[in-house]
Structures are given as structure tokens and as C-alpha cells.
Amino acid sequence: MEYQFRAIEKKWQAVWNEQKAYQVSNESDKPKFYVLDMFPYPSGAGLHVGHPLGYIASDIYSRFKRLKGFNVLHPMGYDAFGLPAEQYAIEHGVHPLKSTHGNIDNFRKQLDNIGFSYDWDREVRTCDASYYKWTQWIFLQLFNSYFDRSSAKAKSISALVSIFDTEGNSNHICPSDAQLKFTAANWKAFSEKEQQDILMQYRLAFCGYGEVNWCEVLGTVLANDEVVNGFSERGGHPVEKKRLRQWYLRITEYADRLLTGLDTIQFSDAMKEMQSNWIGKSYGAEIDFAIHNYDGALKVYTTRPDTVFGVDFMVVAPEHALIENITPDTHKASVAEYIAYVKSRSERERIAEKKITGCFTGAYVVNPFNQKLIPIWISEYVLAGYGTGAIMAVPCGDDRDFKFAQHFNIPITNIIGEAFDGIEANPTKEAVLTNSDFLNGVVQKDAIAIVNDKIEAMGIGQRKVNFRMRDAAFSRQRYWGEPFPIKWINGIAYPLSENELPLLLPEVDNYGPGPDGQGPLANIESWVSDNYETNTMPGYAGSSWYFLRYMDPHNTGAFCDRKVSDYWNQVDLYIGGTEHAVGHLLYSRLWTKVLFDLGHIGFDEPFKKLLNQGMIQGSSRFVYRKRGTHTYVSAGLIGNYEVDQLHVDVNMVDGLELDTAAFKKWKPDFVNAEFILEDGKYICGVEVEKMSKSKFNTVNPDDLVERYGADTFRMYEMFLGPVEQSKPWDTKGIEGVHRFLKKFWRMFFDEMKGKVWVDEPATAAELKILHKAIKKIEEDTERYSFNTAVSTFMICINELYDLGCHKKEVLSQVLILLTPYAPHFAEELWKVLGNEGLVINAAYPLFEAKYVLETSKEYPISINGKVRTNIAIALDATEAQVHEIVLGSEAVQKWIEGKEIKKLIFVKGKMVNIVL
RNA sequence: GCCCUGGUGGUGGAACUGGUAGACACGCAGGACUUAAAAUCCUGUGGGCCGCAACGCCCGUGCGGGUUCGAUUCCCGCCUGGGGCACCA
């Protein structure tokens, strides 16, 4: 009987399906384990071999935990709202729902091919009304909450209203506008509109005007993490700053908790680093500099108060509110001209050019410590949105300030002696201060606290923590997203009540933008006359909480029953790529914290452990065309010709050798191709690049499953290398894994003799091999080292094969070990051996040390650190006995040759080293 | 510029806490079986030296130093691939 992998795989997939073998219950005596994949956006391109890498790893781990006796939740779904489907709709007039469903069906087929153990009854799609009803519901929780700073928790907005009623806002600084102050009496006197406008400035989901990333081509606003160097992440279109009415999430209030929460979860250092950089917490001080001949002060933010005696000028952002008031008439014209110039430049031009520009206002501040007059400049390198939009410039210590001073010939004060060479700024904190009055002789980092104390004592400033992170833009001027459950009446946002949800996404005639930068929903008369919000939510809305819905996907009364979320609790293992570091992974952490604060769930970090799979890169192949001809030159010979390099489909190349017949058929251009060969072969060029259709280096998993089977494919993806590492795809090596499975198969069936497995007791040698494998494979799987686990299978089978082992007792156990990796193969042979039930429900073999005990060991004997020979010594030998045996050995004597032995190091069970 | 990662044979990689570097595969070379091919099996395979071979020796984990009886592993300085952030004061 031959190993007919395709027949076996289809057969068992049908059986598992029929028996609902992967259905998971929310009630069980077993310990729970939650393994989650980052659900895919179902694009039209389908899966390539890079996508399933993480899915296979998570599937292996889930199946492993299941065999180990856990109740394992392992669901899958689709992140189905989003831009590409809508762009497709605009271009082809196809409803996004229709193309999305088509893509999902295709994804599902591809996923099913690989034999995953998902509980498909729990599938979620973010675009289903039954799902986005709850996305809207959670939005309302955010809308109806504010962040109470004293307890650092979200609380109901109605609680805030009662506080305002009794004490005004004196104990609750407005996060949007710290200047806003009112008493209880004021509050009661406000109109409804005024009250609501104030509350809006406290809500966790709020609407306001702000500078946003506007993408003209996409016709929508984008979040900061969706913009890369001034271009949209999707599509690469230019992005401009624009002032628009937008919804936001007040994520900045959670900055501290998002930061400290990182200590409680297992993310890679790189991932934590990315998140904390994004949050960008910095400790500094705000200092008021009195403005000369003007009643007022310029407030600056600095992390380096120690350098206050080195301030040579101040710089304010071009948008700074004080400019108009402090600029004397003599300078009004040049300031106006400069501001006009800044406005004429786009965000991208500023970033790309990095020109030093600026303008003197004609105004001065007074340094509070030495009464020196300091000129106030305007420059675009100071950002209005960070700190106070104004800085104190210290050219000897800051590179940008130094360059600015040089460019405008501003004299530089040196306060760090020889640490400053006059050629470039030195940002050190270790230098001893000079020219700094009461700070002279103090090391800079110690001076920070001294100055901070002083400014607080003088009442001209205070310590201040700043965050780089901005509130997250939460609305899109698009069609294909969740509608906001909000009605606007007389400029007041009224939330829908819970029983009005879901607010269904209406049908539109065209997907183009509405008037005045509004979304397509603004084109619908009834929608507008019902006063509904015309924006929709961004792509990250649905993905911020999907892991909760899997727990209780059919609940119509709640997003997830509290008892159920208490049972499943955090995701124990979350697998996905690093590309979501500052988007999805930050937003879902935020939503979890808010839901926790409001008492809807019992944990405030969603993911206990995150494993990032590496990217599988494409290995591109090239042909070389002699310029202006149809002649193609083999890679080894191109030095002799002037050639152009062309991508060729990697699937037409065997290793490096091009299938020239297939190439001619590939595209009409190549029909008449002629080849200059080397050794009768056309050899292609190779380069590792990102896997993409346009580079013809994608490999479809379906093809490999068809040729080698799902089990081979699964094991090969793991065998490629550590999951976390990026590596190029190379189909060639898949043969090795396939050979392994065929070899394993032959331990059950021989081509000539048929059935060869036997029901005989195992020998000590066989049990030793088995238990060595149990230990290693269990440990490797547990630490996600799937590649070494696969090689351990190979070693185990090679050794058993060499012993001629065909025993059911041994083989059954190995099959269980293999189940997470090659489930179809294991299931088939499990049945063949006549075992009861399904192998996917078997109990994981128990490692027993007694089978692998050794009595002696081949010790490597090194002399001065170099291994010279091996000697077998009993493991229970005493150190004295070892000395005797080693020194008595002929091979060792030869090396010692009468030299004096300084030392003999014996590490039991490891090695012996003789030092001469 | 700053931060995080990685650098080991022709290739993918192994060596988990300092203890026989190159496991397991791919590829390649040779051989067996076969009319032939596929499949399968066996042998060899880091580089170099002693004429071949055995035995053996030297070198070798990006480069240069250091700690140690012993370093791919720890420390210092550099080179380099990949990723992230980038006027954040």
C-alpha cells in the first residue's frame, strides 16, 4: 500500500468535519488554553506560502496542547472591512460585500486544504451586522466614558456630569483644554449645547477639529500608523495635513498604562521597544520665560533644564498663538512672509528637504536666571503639536539648534567647556557645567533636578511628562466600514440607544466621495435627513476586539458573556507578523483596558504571549535578454553581453535551471526566444526580495499541497527555520520532508510485502529511541522550536528504521507525537494499527527517564582545550577514578609526554580537560 | 542620527543554561537495483597539509581585542544584512 497523501487527507478532513472534531465547548473541567492567529484581511490575491507560516505554527501548538489535555480555543475569522474592497468597488462597481464574500470563500478553501483545527462554528467576520452591532456597542461605551485621572481608569460620563453638578471641573482637568475652568454654578447655567461641547472634550471617543492626515486620492483621513513618510501605507498615495472634523479615540489618556502594561506581557523586546517608542514618554519641565516689554510669558518644554544657561535663542512653531501679539511692527512684514512660505510647503516637502529656515520675530524673552535678553525666532522645525510648541534653543548641546545658530549667525554660548568643540553640538549629560552661575562644576545629569526645584520654587514652571503619541483618528470618509451609532441634531452628537443597534450600513448607488470631503454616506438623502454621522469607523475598529467575540460568537444579548470571558480569559498565545506593532496591537490593548475599567471583562491585557512569525521572502529568478533581441543569455555568460534583467516566474525554474519550453509559452513576447546556454542548461539569476505577484516569485500553497500533500507542506514550512526568523522560500528542500514521511510510511507498509507492522513487545533500544524523541519533541514544541522538532522526528525514524522496528507499541506513540505536525498521516496510520478513537484526541505520551538512562558516557578528553580523544567512562565513576582512567590512557599519555599536569577539569556528564 | 535584530559549509539551518561546531535536511559526487527512467537504498561531502590511503596535524562560527582550563555562546571596539523610529526639544 502506497502513501496516497491526497486521498488520506481528504478522507480525514471529511471525517473530522462530520464529527465536528474541532468544536470547542465553553464548559469543561480541563484547563483552558487560547491560541489565536491574527485574522487575515481577505484580499483578492489569495494566500501565498508566506501566509500560512504562522497559522501552521499556531495549529501545531493548539493540537499539541489539546493532546496534553487542555480545552483549546483556536478560532479563525476575517477582518473584512477595509479600503481594498472599496477601491475595487469604485473601479468595478462590484458591491464590497460581494467581492469580500468571494475572497473569503477562496481563503477558506485554501485554509481547509492545509488541515487546520479551527472551530469554524466560531468564525467571525467584522463586516457582518451581527458582529459590527457590537463594535458599535463598544464604541458607545467609549463615547459614554471619560478617563478619571485620579484613579487612572475609565468611568461613566454620567458620573462626570454629577461631579460637574456639584463641584464644577476644578478636580477634573479637561484633557482637551487644560485652560477650561468652570464651577458648578457655571455648569448649571450652560445651555445643553455648551454642556455637550464640554463633555465631548472629556469622552474617550470624541469628535473634534484637528490636523489630520488627509489622503486626497483615497478621499479619506488616515491614522498616524497608516502613513509612511508622507504617503499612504495602502496604495502609496500622497498624504497632506488638513484641518477637519474627526472622531478620535483618547488613547493619550492611557499612555502610561499602555506603557507599564508592557511589563506584564510576553512580547519580544523589539515589539515592546516599538510600542514604547511610539508612546514616547519623556520627562522634562515646562518653563516660563517672561517676554520683554510685553505682559506675558513664553512657555517652553524642555528635557534639559540643566542647559538653561546655554540658551541663545527661543524658537516657536509657525502656528504659535503668541506670534501675532509679540511681533513688533518693524518685523510684521518679514514674519508674515515667512509664515506664508511655511504654509505653501507641504508636509512631505518639509520632511524631504530638511532645509534650515526661520525668521526673527523682533521680540525677546528674559532668561529668568541671568536676566539676559534672548531673541525669539520662528521655525518650522518646531512642531506646534508637541510640548508647548516652543523651545529654548541650546546650540552647544543640540544638533538642530546648533545648525540653526550657524545658519543665522547667532552667537553660541558654551556651557560644557571642552566637551563642546565648536564644530558640532554635544548632547551629553555627563559634562561638567561651566558659565552656568550656581550650576558651575555640577555634572549635567545632576543639575536637572536642581534647576527643576528652582523653577518650581520661583513659580516659573514645573516638572512635566510628555508623550509623543497623539490621539488616534477614528473616522474615515469611506463606505466600507462600521457606521457610527450617532445622530447629529443642532450640532449635538446623540448616541443611539442599545436597542437601536446595529445601525446597518445602507446601500449606495456609487462609492465615490460625498460633498465637502465627506464620505459616500453623505450622498444618501435618507441617511442625511435622519441626521446620521456620515463617517465610518476605520479598519482597526473591528480588529480591536475580535478575540473576545470568538469566545461567545453567537451571543445576541452581549458582545461576550462575562462568565465566558472569565473562563477563556487572556489569549495565551497570539501569533502574527510584526507589521501591526503600533496599530492593531496598541488599539486592541486600549479597548481591552477600557472594557476592563468598565467592568465588562476581567483582564486588562488581551494577549499574554505574542509570537511574531518572520516574513517569508521570495526568491526571485531572472533571465537576461541581450538588449534589443530575443536572445536570452544564461547567467554565467552575461559578462560577454549587454543584457537586460527580467523577472521570470519562479515556478518555471527547477533550482536555477529554466524550463525553456515553459518560458516560451509563458507570454507571447517569449515565443521566439532563443537561448545561449551553458553546459546545455539555461541558468537563472537569483535575488531575495519581498514575495509579490509583480516579481513572479510567489508560490501557491495549493500547488504544493497537491504535489506533496498538506502534511509534507506543514512540516516543511516549519523545517525551513525558526518561526520568528525571516527567510527566503525555496521549494527545493520540500523533497526531504516528503521522503521522511514516505520512509515512516514504509515502517507500516512495504511495497512488496504489504503490511509489515507487528504487535510485538518493544526492545530496550527501541524504547530508548522513543523516549528520547518524546522528551525532545515535547520540549521543542513547548518552546516553539518547531524546526528542531521536525529534525528530531527524522532522527527518531532514521534510528528506528535502522533497527528494523515495525512494532505497534512504538509506532503508535510516535504517531501521537507526530499528530500536531502531520495530523492526516497520523490519523490514517493510527486507524491502520487498530487503535481506538481518533489520534487527534489521544493522550500525549509520557516521557519516562528510566528508558533513556545511560551507565557510561564517551567523554571527550581535551588537552589545553583541544579535543584529542574520547574515552568511555562510567557515569557513576568518582573524580579520582576518572583521573586514573584518563591519565592511564595511551592516547592521553602521548600528548602529555612527561609534561607536568597543572590541572585536570572534570565536568560530570560533559567532558574532561587536561591543562599542561 | 537613534533603537531593536541577525552574521556559522555550496544552501536552509543545529549546538536551549560557556563544555566534542556543522545535528537534520537540500544540493553535489560516486555506487547498488533497473532494458531504461522514476522511486528506493548505500557511501562521501567545512577548508588546508603530510605524494595517494590509513593514522594524524593545522585553520575555521563577520573582523580585531579581552575574560576563561575551555567562547558560536560572556565583555569591549569595529564592519555588515534586515526591521523600526525619525525635526518630539
PDB file of C-alpha atoms in Angstrom, chain A residues 43-174:
ATOM      1  CA  SER A  43      -7.582  40.117  -0.282  1.00  0.00           C
ATOM      2  CA  GLY A  44      -8.273  39.076  -3.827  1.00  0.00           C
ATOM      3  CA  ALA A  45      -4.772  37.723  -4.311  1.00  0.00           C
ATOM      4  CA  GLY A  46      -5.294  34.684  -2.077  1.00  0.00           C
ATOM      5  CA  LEU A  47      -2.644  33.031   0.066  1.00  0.00           C
ATOM      6  CA  HIS A  48       0.980  32.541  -0.835  1.00  0.00           C
ATOM      7  CA  VAL A  49       3.353  30.295   1.071  1.00  0.00           C
ATOM      8  CA  GLY A  50       4.266  33.109   3.449  1.00  0.00           C
ATOM      9  CA  HIS A  51       0.780  33.467   4.926  1.00  0.00           C
ATOM     10  CA  PRO A  52       0.259  30.008   6.446  1.00  0.00           C
ATOM     11  CA  LEU A  53       3.566  30.012   8.342  1.00  0.00           C
ATOM     12  CA  GLY A  54       2.037  31.493  11.470  1.00  0.00           C
ATOM     13  CA  TYR A  55      -1.194  29.534  11.039  1.00  0.00           C
ATOM     14  CA  ILE A  56       0.720  26.263  10.886  1.00  0.00           C
ATOM     15  CA  ALA A  57       2.728  27.162  13.983  1.00  0.00           C
ATOM     16  CA  SER A  58      -0.420  28.041  15.923  1.00  0.00           C
ATOM     17  CA  ASP A  59      -2.174  24.918  14.686  1.00  0.00           C
ATOM     18  CA  ILE A  60       0.692  22.722  15.837  1.00  0.00           C
ATOM     19  CA  TYR A  61       0.683  24.388  19.214  1.00  0.00           C
ATOM     20  CA  SER A  62      -3.101  24.087  19.607  1.00  0.00           C
ATOM     21  CA  ARG A  63      -3.100  20.432  18.663  1.00  0.00           C
ATOM     22  CA  PHE A  64      -0.176  19.860  20.999  1.00  0.00           C
ATOM     23  CA  LYS A  65      -1.984  21.495  23.920  1.00  0.00           C
ATOM     24  CA  ARG A  66      -5.098  19.522  23.092  1.00  0.00           C
ATOM     25  CA  LEU A  67      -3.171  16.248  23.273  1.00  0.00           C
ATOM     26  CA  LYS A  68      -1.724  17.434  26.560  1.00  0.00           C
ATOM     27  CA  GLY A  69      -5.240  17.630  27.985  1.00  0.00           C
ATOM     28  CA  PHE A  70      -6.234  21.264  27.540  1.00  0.00           C
ATOM     29  CA  ASN A  71      -9.533  22.651  26.349  1.00  0.00           C
ATOM     30  CA  VAL A  72      -8.132  24.642  23.444  1.00  0.00           C
ATOM     31  CA  LEU A  73      -9.837  27.593  21.797  1.00  0.00           C
ATOM     32  CA  HIS A  74      -8.421  28.011  18.304  1.00  0.00           C
ATOM     33  CA  PRO A  75     -10.674  30.120  16.100  1.00  0.00           C
ATOM     34  CA  MET A  76     -10.405  31.893  12.787  1.00  0.00           C
ATOM     35  CA  GLY A  77     -12.249  34.705  11.065  1.00  0.00           C
ATOM     36  CA  TYR A  78     -11.872  37.626   8.704  1.00  0.00           C
ATOM     37  CA  ASP A  79     -11.009  41.276   9.057  1.00  0.00           C
ATOM     38  CA  ALA A  80     -13.404  42.108   6.292  1.00  0.00           C
ATOM     39  CA  PHE A  81     -13.983  45.871   6.292  1.00  0.00           C
ATOM     40  CA  GLY A  82     -11.375  47.985   4.601  1.00  0.00           C
ATOM     41  CA  LEU A  83     -10.044  50.009   1.748  1.00  0.00           C
ATOM     42  CA  PRO A  84      -9.057  47.488  -0.958  1.00  0.00           C
ATOM     43  CA  ALA A  85     -12.575  46.067  -1.282  1.00  0.00           C
ATOM     44  CA  GLU A  86     -13.904  49.597  -1.592  1.00  0.00           C
ATOM     45  CA  GLN A  87     -11.317  50.633  -4.176  1.00  0.00           C
ATOM     46  CA  TYR A  88     -12.303  47.546  -6.119  1.00  0.00           C
ATOM     47  CA  ALA A  89     -15.945  48.591  -5.811  1.00  0.00           C
ATOM     48  CA  ILE A  90     -15.195  52.075  -7.150  1.00  0.00           C
ATOM     49  CA  GLU A  91     -13.266  50.671 -10.086  1.00  0.00           C
ATOM     50  CA  HIS A  92     -15.527  47.760 -10.988  1.00  0.00           C
ATOM     51  CA  GLY A  93     -18.890  48.661  -9.488  1.00  0.00           C
ATOM     52  CA  VAL A  94     -18.987  45.407  -7.510  1.00  0.00           C
ATOM     53  CA  HIS A  95     -20.505  45.668  -4.040  1.00  0.00           C
ATOM     54  CA  PRO A  96     -17.733  45.256  -1.448  1.00  0.00           C
ATOM     55  CA  LEU A  97     -19.804  42.643   0.330  1.00  0.00           C
ATOM     56  CA  LYS A  98     -19.909  40.548  -2.801  1.00  0.00           C
ATOM     57  CA  SER A  99     -16.195  40.707  -3.596  1.00  0.00           C
ATOM     58  CA  THR A 100     -15.373  40.211   0.080  1.00  0.00           C
ATOM     59  CA  HIS A 101     -17.507  37.089   0.283  1.00  0.00           C
ATOM     60  CA  GLY A 102     -15.880  35.755  -2.858  1.00  0.00           C
ATOM     61  CA  ASN A 103     -12.444  36.346  -1.394  1.00  0.00           C
ATOM     62  CA  ILE A 104     -13.433  34.742   1.895  1.00  0.00           C
ATOM     63  CA  ASP A 105     -14.647  31.622   0.112  1.00  0.00           C
ATOM     64  CA  ASN A 106     -11.359  31.414  -1.683  1.00  0.00           C
ATOM     65  CA  PHE A 107      -9.368  31.908   1.534  1.00  0.00           C
ATOM     66  CA  ARG A 108     -11.432  29.259   3.258  1.00  0.00           C
ATOM     67  CA  LYS A 109     -10.752  26.756   0.511  1.00  0.00           C
ATOM     68  CA  GLN A 110      -7.034  27.424   0.733  1.00  0.00           C
ATOM     69  CA  LEU A 111      -7.028  27.178   4.518  1.00  0.00           C
ATOM     70  CA  ASP A 112      -9.042  23.965   4.515  1.00  0.00           C
ATOM     71  CA  ASN A 113      -6.501  22.439   2.183  1.00  0.00           C
ATOM     72  CA  ILE A 114      -3.849  22.622   4.873  1.00  0.00           C
ATOM     73  CA  GLY A 115      -5.876  20.811   7.522  1.00  0.00           C
ATOM     74  CA  PHE A 116      -6.198  23.321  10.345  1.00  0.00           C
ATOM     75  CA  SER A 117      -8.015  22.503  13.564  1.00  0.00           C
ATOM     76  CA  TYR A 118     -10.128  25.652  13.688  1.00  0.00           C
ATOM     77  CA  ASP A 119     -13.544  25.585  15.285  1.00  0.00           C
ATOM     78  CA  TRP A 120     -15.302  27.101  12.300  1.00  0.00           C
ATOM     79  CA  ASP A 121     -18.568  27.401  14.199  1.00  0.00           C
ATOM     80  CA  ARG A 122     -16.940  30.360  15.898  1.00  0.00           C
ATOM     81  CA  GLU A 123     -15.948  32.168  12.718  1.00  0.00           C
ATOM     82  CA  VAL A 124     -16.385  35.951  12.837  1.00  0.00           C
ATOM     83  CA  ARG A 125     -16.490  38.481  10.014  1.00  0.00           C
ATOM     84  CA  THR A 126     -16.137  42.091  11.011  1.00  0.00           C
ATOM     85  CA  CYS A 127     -18.468  43.189   8.198  1.00  0.00           C
ATOM     86  CA  ASP A 128     -21.416  41.091   9.402  1.00  0.00           C
ATOM     87  CA  ALA A 129     -24.122  43.152  11.077  1.00  0.00           C
ATOM     88  CA  SER A 130     -24.285  40.592  13.900  1.00  0.00           C
ATOM     89  CA  TYR A 131     -20.636  41.414  14.569  1.00  0.00           C
ATOM     90  CA  TYR A 132     -20.475  45.140  13.970  1.00  0.00           C
ATOM     91  CA  LYS A 133     -23.519  45.632  16.136  1.00  0.00           C
ATOM     92  CA  TRP A 134     -21.120  45.005  18.994  1.00  0.00           C
ATOM     93  CA  THR A 135     -18.343  47.096  17.508  1.00  0.00           C
ATOM     94  CA  GLN A 136     -20.877  49.926  17.583  1.00  0.00           C
ATOM     95  CA  TRP A 137     -21.870  48.959  21.107  1.00  0.00           C
ATOM     96  CA  ILE A 138     -18.270  49.153  22.306  1.00  0.00           C
ATOM     97  CA  PHE A 139     -17.930  52.480  20.535  1.00  0.00           C
ATOM     98  CA  LEU A 140     -20.841  53.713  22.626  1.00  0.00           C
ATOM     99  CA  GLN A 141     -19.037  52.552  25.764  1.00  0.00           C
ATOM    100  CA  LEU A 142     -16.068  54.643  24.683  1.00  0.00           C
ATOM    101  CA  PHE A 143     -18.312  57.560  23.826  1.00  0.00           C
ATOM    102  CA  ASN A 144     -20.074  57.354  27.176  1.00  0.00           C
ATOM    103  CA  SER A 145     -16.853  57.238  29.208  1.00  0.00           C
ATOM    104  CA  TYR A 146     -14.150  59.579  30.345  1.00  0.00           C
ATOM    105  CA  PHE A 147     -10.765  58.881  31.866  1.00  0.00           C
ATOM    106  CA  ASP A 148     -10.631  59.643  35.556  1.00  0.00           C
ATOM    107  CA  ARG A 149      -7.051  60.701  36.139  1.00  0.00           C
ATOM    108  CA  SER A 150      -7.026  60.261  39.893  1.00  0.00           C
ATOM    109  CA  SER A 151      -7.859  56.556  39.662  1.00  0.00           C
ATOM    110  CA  ALA A 152      -6.347  56.182  36.156  1.00  0.00           C
ATOM    111  CA  LYS A 153      -9.490  54.417  34.989  1.00  0.00           C
ATOM    112  CA  ALA A 154     -12.305  54.898  32.547  1.00  0.00           C
ATOM    113  CA  LYS A 155     -15.589  55.843  34.197  1.00  0.00           C
ATOM    114  CA  SER A 156     -19.084  56.589  33.030  1.00  0.00           C
ATOM    115  CA  ILE A 157     -19.643  60.069  31.638  1.00  0.00           C
ATOM    116  CA  SER A 158     -22.817  60.330  33.754  1.00  0.00           C
ATOM    117  CA  ALA A 159     -20.625  60.162  36.856  1.00  0.00           C
ATOM    118  CA  LEU A 160     -18.711  63.107  35.493  1.00  0.00           C
ATOM    119  CA  VAL A 161     -21.935  65.040  34.957  1.00  0.00           C
ATOM    120  CA  SER A 162     -22.858  64.606  38.628  1.00  0.00           C
ATOM    121  CA  ILE A 163     -19.415  65.813  39.610  1.00  0.00           C
ATOM    122  CA  PHE A 164     -19.812  68.902  37.426  1.00  0.00           C
ATOM    123  CA  ASP A 165     -23.188  69.490  39.028  1.00  0.00           C
ATOM    124  CA  THR A 166     -21.678  69.580  42.497  1.00  0.00           C
ATOM    125  CA  GLU A 167     -18.136  70.900  42.087  1.00  0.00           C
ATOM    126  CA  GLY A 168     -17.570  72.041  38.535  1.00  0.00           C
ATOM    127  CA  ASN A 169     -14.387  70.771  36.887  1.00  0.00           C
ATOM    128  CA  SER A 170     -11.829  72.030  39.402  1.00  0.00           C
ATOM    129  CA  ASN A 171     -10.732  68.474  40.226  1.00  0.00           C
ATOM    130  CA  HIS A 172     -11.042  67.153  36.699  1.00  0.00           C
ATOM    131  CA  ILE A 173      -8.784  68.970  34.286  1.00  0.00           C
ATOM    132  CA  CYS A 174     -10.112  68.888  30.770  1.00  0.00           C
TER     133      CYS A 174
END
